[in-house]
Short mmCIF file of C-alpha atoms in Angstrom, two decimals:
data_model
loop_
_atom_site.label_atom_id
_atom_site.label_comp_id
_atom_site.label_asym_id
_atom_site.label_seq_id
_atom_site.Cartn_x
_atom_site.Cartn_y
_atom_site.Cartn_z
CA MET A 184 1.89 -49.70 24.13
CA ASN A 185 3.44 -46.64 23.29
CA TYR A 186 1.87 -46.48 19.94
CA GLU A 187 -1.78 -46.93 21.62
CA ILE A 188 -1.26 -43.92 23.89
CA MET A 189 -0.19 -41.72 21.15
CA LYS A 190 -3.17 -42.59 19.38
CA GLN A 191 -5.26 -41.79 22.39
CA SER A 192 -3.26 -38.83 22.52
CA GLU A 193 -4.16 -37.73 19.16
CA LYS A 194 -7.99 -38.48 19.68
CA GLN A 195 -8.05 -35.92 22.68
CA LEU A 196 -6.22 -33.42 20.76
CA GLN A 197 -8.45 -33.61 17.91
CA LEU A 198 -11.70 -33.25 20.26
CA GLU A 199 -10.08 -30.11 21.81
CA PHE A 200 -9.14 -28.68 18.70
CA LEU A 201 -12.63 -29.16 17.03
CA LYS A 202 -13.96 -27.72 19.98
CA PHE A 203 -12.00 -24.71 19.62
CA TYR A 204 -12.89 -24.54 15.83
CA ASP A 205 -16.47 -24.68 16.83
CA HIS A 206 -16.08 -21.90 19.31
CA VAL A 207 -14.46 -19.60 16.77
CA TYR A 208 -17.17 -20.61 13.95
CA ASN A 209 -19.96 -19.93 16.57
CA THR A 210 -18.54 -16.69 17.74
CA TRP A 211 -18.46 -15.47 13.94
CA ARG A 212 -22.21 -16.55 13.58
CA TYR A 213 -22.96 -14.63 16.46
CA ILE A 214 -21.38 -11.45 14.81
CA TYR A 215 -23.08 -12.15 11.69
CA LYS A 216 -26.50 -12.17 13.39
CA GLY A 217 -25.72 -8.96 14.86
CA ILE A 218 -24.45 -7.35 11.72
CA LYS A 219 -27.62 -8.84 9.75
CA ASP A 220 -30.14 -7.70 12.40
CA LYS A 221 -28.50 -4.36 13.12
CA LYS A 222 -27.97 -5.39 16.60
CA ILE A 223 -24.45 -5.06 17.60
CA GLY A 224 -23.93 -2.68 20.60
CA SER A 225 -21.87 -2.44 23.82
CA LYS A 226 -23.58 -5.61 25.13
CA GLU A 227 -22.79 -7.69 22.06
CA LEU A 228 -19.22 -6.30 21.99
CA GLU A 229 -18.79 -7.45 25.68
CA GLU A 230 -20.07 -10.88 24.55
CA VAL A 231 -17.38 -11.06 21.72
CA TYR A 232 -14.82 -9.92 24.13
CA ARG A 233 -15.75 -12.77 26.43
CA ARG A 234 -15.72 -15.11 23.74
CA GLU A 235 -11.99 -14.10 22.45
CA ASP A 236 -10.85 -14.35 26.06
CA LEU A 237 -12.25 -18.08 25.96
CA SER A 238 -10.47 -18.43 22.69
CA ASN A 239 -7.11 -17.53 24.38
CA HIS A 240 -7.95 -20.22 26.94
CA PHE A 241 -8.51 -22.94 24.45
CA GLU A 242 -5.13 -22.03 22.67
CA ALA A 243 -3.20 -22.19 25.80
CA GLN A 244 -4.83 -25.38 26.94
CA ILE A 245 -4.06 -27.15 23.62
CA GLN A 246 -0.55 -25.78 23.51
CA ASP A 247 -0.05 -27.15 27.18
CA ASP A 248 -1.65 -30.47 25.90
CA CYS A 249 0.73 -30.80 23.20
CA ILE A 250 3.79 -30.04 25.18
CA TRP A 251 2.81 -32.58 27.53
CA SER A 252 2.26 -35.38 24.97
CA ILE A 253 5.90 -34.41 23.46
CA SER A 254 7.48 -34.80 26.83
CA LYS A 255 5.57 -37.80 27.89
CA ASN A 256 5.12 -39.98 24.77
CA GLU A 257 8.41 -39.60 22.90
CA PRO A 258 6.47 -39.16 19.60
CA MET A 259 7.49 -40.84 16.34
CA ALA A 260 7.55 -38.90 13.09
CA ASN A 261 3.63 -39.08 12.19
CA HIS A 262 2.53 -38.30 15.94
CA LEU A 263 5.10 -35.20 16.08
CA ARG A 264 3.80 -34.02 12.76
CA TYR A 265 0.19 -34.24 13.97
CA ILE A 266 1.03 -31.98 16.96
CA ILE A 267 2.83 -29.57 14.74
CA ALA A 268 -0.37 -29.48 12.61
CA ILE A 269 -2.36 -28.76 15.90
CA LEU A 270 0.07 -26.25 17.03
CA ASN A 271 -0.02 -24.35 13.49
CA SER A 272 -3.94 -24.73 13.25
CA ILE A 273 -4.60 -23.07 16.62
CA LYS A 274 -2.77 -20.13 15.54
CA ASP A 275 -4.93 -19.60 12.54
CA LEU A 276 -7.98 -20.12 14.78
CA GLU A 277 -6.87 -17.54 17.32
CA ARG A 278 -6.21 -15.07 14.34
CA MET A 279 -9.81 -15.67 13.20
CA ALA A 280 -10.89 -15.00 16.68
CA ASP A 281 -9.12 -11.69 16.82
CA TYR A 282 -10.67 -10.70 13.50
CA GLY A 283 -14.06 -11.05 15.23
CA VAL A 284 -13.27 -8.52 17.81
CA SER A 285 -12.27 -6.17 15.27
CA ALA A 286 -15.41 -6.67 13.08
CA ALA A 287 -17.63 -6.13 16.21
CA ARG A 288 -15.90 -3.23 17.39
CA PHE A 289 -16.06 -1.55 14.13
CA PHE A 290 -19.88 -2.04 13.99
CA VAL A 291 -20.40 -0.58 17.42
CA ASN A 292 -17.90 2.50 16.94
CA ASN A 293 -19.12 3.59 13.53
CA LYS A 294 -22.36 4.71 12.04
CA ILE A 295 -22.62 2.21 9.02
CA THR A 296 -24.96 2.66 5.97
CA ASP A 297 -27.55 -0.19 5.02
CA GLU A 298 -25.70 -0.82 1.82
CA ILE A 299 -22.19 -1.64 3.63
CA ARG A 300 -23.99 -3.37 6.30
CA SER A 301 -25.69 -5.62 3.66
CA LEU A 302 -22.52 -6.12 1.51
CA VAL A 303 -20.38 -7.31 4.73
CA ALA A 304 -23.14 -9.50 5.88
CA ASP A 305 -23.57 -11.20 2.71
CA THR A 306 -19.84 -11.79 2.34
CA LEU A 307 -19.46 -13.05 5.85
CA LYS A 308 -22.53 -15.43 5.12
CA GLY A 309 -20.33 -16.84 2.34
CA ALA A 310 -17.47 -17.41 4.29
CA LEU A 311 -19.39 -19.13 7.18
CA THR A 312 -20.68 -21.63 4.69
CA GLY A 313 -17.00 -22.56 3.65
CA ILE A 314 -16.01 -22.73 7.44
CA ALA A 315 -18.87 -24.99 8.25
CA LYS A 316 -18.29 -27.37 5.36
CA ILE A 317 -14.64 -27.62 6.35
CA TYR A 318 -15.42 -28.25 10.05
CA ASN A 319 -17.91 -31.21 9.09
CA SER A 320 -15.25 -32.58 6.72
CA LEU A 321 -12.64 -32.43 9.56
CA LYS A 322 -14.58 -34.58 12.01
CA VAL A 323 -15.21 -37.32 10.03
CA LYS A 324 -13.33 -37.69 6.68
CA PRO A 325 -9.69 -38.14 6.00
CA ALA A 326 -7.52 -35.03 5.81
CA ILE A 327 -6.90 -35.44 1.80
CA ASP A 328 -10.74 -35.14 1.55
CA THR A 329 -11.17 -32.23 3.63
CA TYR A 330 -8.24 -30.62 1.65
CA LYS A 331 -10.38 -31.28 -1.50
CA THR A 332 -13.43 -29.79 0.26
CA CYS A 333 -11.71 -26.77 1.28
CA GLN A 334 -10.42 -26.11 -2.41
CA HIS A 335 -14.14 -26.30 -3.69
CA ALA A 336 -15.21 -24.17 -0.80
CA HIS A 337 -12.35 -21.48 -1.35
CA ILE A 338 -13.39 -21.30 -4.96
CA SER A 339 -16.98 -20.90 -4.36
CA PHE A 340 -16.17 -18.10 -1.78
CA LYS A 341 -13.82 -16.45 -4.41
CA ASN A 342 -16.80 -16.37 -6.69
CA SER A 343 -19.15 -14.85 -4.28
CA TYR A 344 -16.40 -12.51 -3.00
CA ASN A 345 -15.80 -11.35 -6.73
CA LYS A 346 -19.69 -10.50 -7.18
CA MET A 347 -19.31 -8.65 -4.08
CA LEU A 348 -16.95 -6.57 -5.37
CA GLU A 349 -18.97 -5.90 -8.52
CA ARG A 350 -21.88 -4.79 -6.09
CA LEU A 351 -19.20 -2.55 -4.29
CA SER A 352 -18.08 -0.96 -7.58
CA GLY A 353 -21.90 -0.17 -8.33
CA ILE A 354 -22.34 1.44 -4.94
CA LEU A 355 -19.00 3.62 -5.53
CA LYS A 356 -19.78 4.41 -8.94
CA ASN A 357 -20.07 8.44 -9.41
CA ARG A 358 -19.42 9.03 -5.76
CA SER A 359 -17.05 11.74 -4.59
CA VAL A 360 -14.29 11.01 -2.62
CA GLU A 361 -15.85 12.26 0.61
CA GLN A 362 -18.89 10.16 0.04
CA ILE A 363 -16.92 7.01 -0.39
CA GLU A 364 -14.83 7.75 2.51
CA ARG A 365 -18.04 8.30 4.67
CA LEU A 366 -19.26 5.06 3.18
CA PHE A 367 -16.41 3.09 4.13
CA GLN A 368 -15.12 4.33 7.32
CA GLY A 369 -12.78 1.48 7.48
CA ALA A 370 -15.25 -1.08 6.27
CA ILE A 371 -12.96 -2.43 3.76
CA ILE A 372 -10.56 -3.59 6.53
CA ILE A 373 -13.30 -5.75 7.79
CA ILE A 374 -14.12 -7.22 4.42
CA LYS A 375 -10.58 -8.32 3.95
CA HIS A 376 -10.59 -9.67 7.48
CA ILE A 377 -13.72 -11.91 6.21
CA GLU A 378 -11.61 -12.95 3.28
CA ARG A 379 -8.59 -13.98 5.45
CA LEU A 380 -10.96 -16.34 7.27
CA MET A 381 -11.33 -18.60 4.45
CA ASP A 382 -7.19 -18.17 3.88
CA HIS A 383 -6.88 -19.31 7.49
CA VAL A 384 -9.23 -22.57 7.12
CA ALA A 385 -7.23 -23.60 3.98
CA ASN A 386 -4.12 -23.38 5.86
CA ILE A 387 -5.71 -25.57 8.49
CA SER A 388 -6.68 -28.13 6.06
CA GLU A 389 -3.14 -28.05 4.47
CA ASN A 390 -1.59 -28.60 8.04
CA PHE A 391 -3.51 -31.97 8.63
CA VAL A 392 -2.69 -33.25 4.95
CA PHE A 393 1.13 -32.46 5.71
CA ILE A 394 1.12 -35.36 8.52
CA LYS A 395 0.71 -38.17 5.80
CA GLN A 396 1.82 -36.29 2.70
CA PRO A 397 4.41 -33.65 3.02
CA ASN A 398 5.46 -34.21 -0.57
CA LEU A 399 2.11 -32.67 -1.76
CA PHE A 400 3.35 -29.16 -0.29
CA PHE A 401 6.89 -29.65 -1.58
CA SER A 402 5.70 -30.00 -4.98
CA LYS A 403 3.38 -27.10 -4.63
CA GLN A 404 6.11 -24.71 -3.27
CA SER A 405 8.24 -26.03 -6.32
CA LYS A 406 5.59 -25.00 -8.88
CA GLN A 407 5.06 -21.67 -7.01
CA SER A 408 8.91 -21.05 -7.13
CA THR A 409 8.87 -22.04 -10.91
CA LYS A 410 6.17 -19.35 -11.74
CA ILE A 411 8.25 -16.71 -9.91
#
């Protein structure tokens, strides 16, 4: 009986987590459209703030549900790992939501050239493609398949990110320090935030693999230590 209750608890946590993931993804899609269409103003920023507030509510509710599950269900090892995976993953989602606020605020408070705006929009489009693939995999596929999907998505994004850096190099070529400063005005921070989005979804995919295959990451850490 307790096993059935725990499995039902896992399903409910999964639904709540996927709603949170979908919310963060759609927030970034909203930001992308504003950047691409040059329509991020005070109204759009208020909407991003509203979405961030909702992200905080998602995180708090899921945390409460995890605590309730632990206190009521006396979880076994696998179920406890599942709860830990959820708790770790919602931290990643909340950080992704924070980045969204920074990006929207940046475009509202600064005059951005079309060159840099296009660069940021294209970089974000690549990240959103990867985030969507991982979300769709999380809904229906085993964790290890999602992990593999994430690896491919990450590689694809890195390739597009490197091409973006080549474009950026071309933009900056033969520019004075003052011109470079005006071009950027902190845009590099937003570009790094976008890069970090893919790092966070990679963390999420790894969190769920850890439930069934913790040795995968023990061996990974061992290889990294050997390289050092």
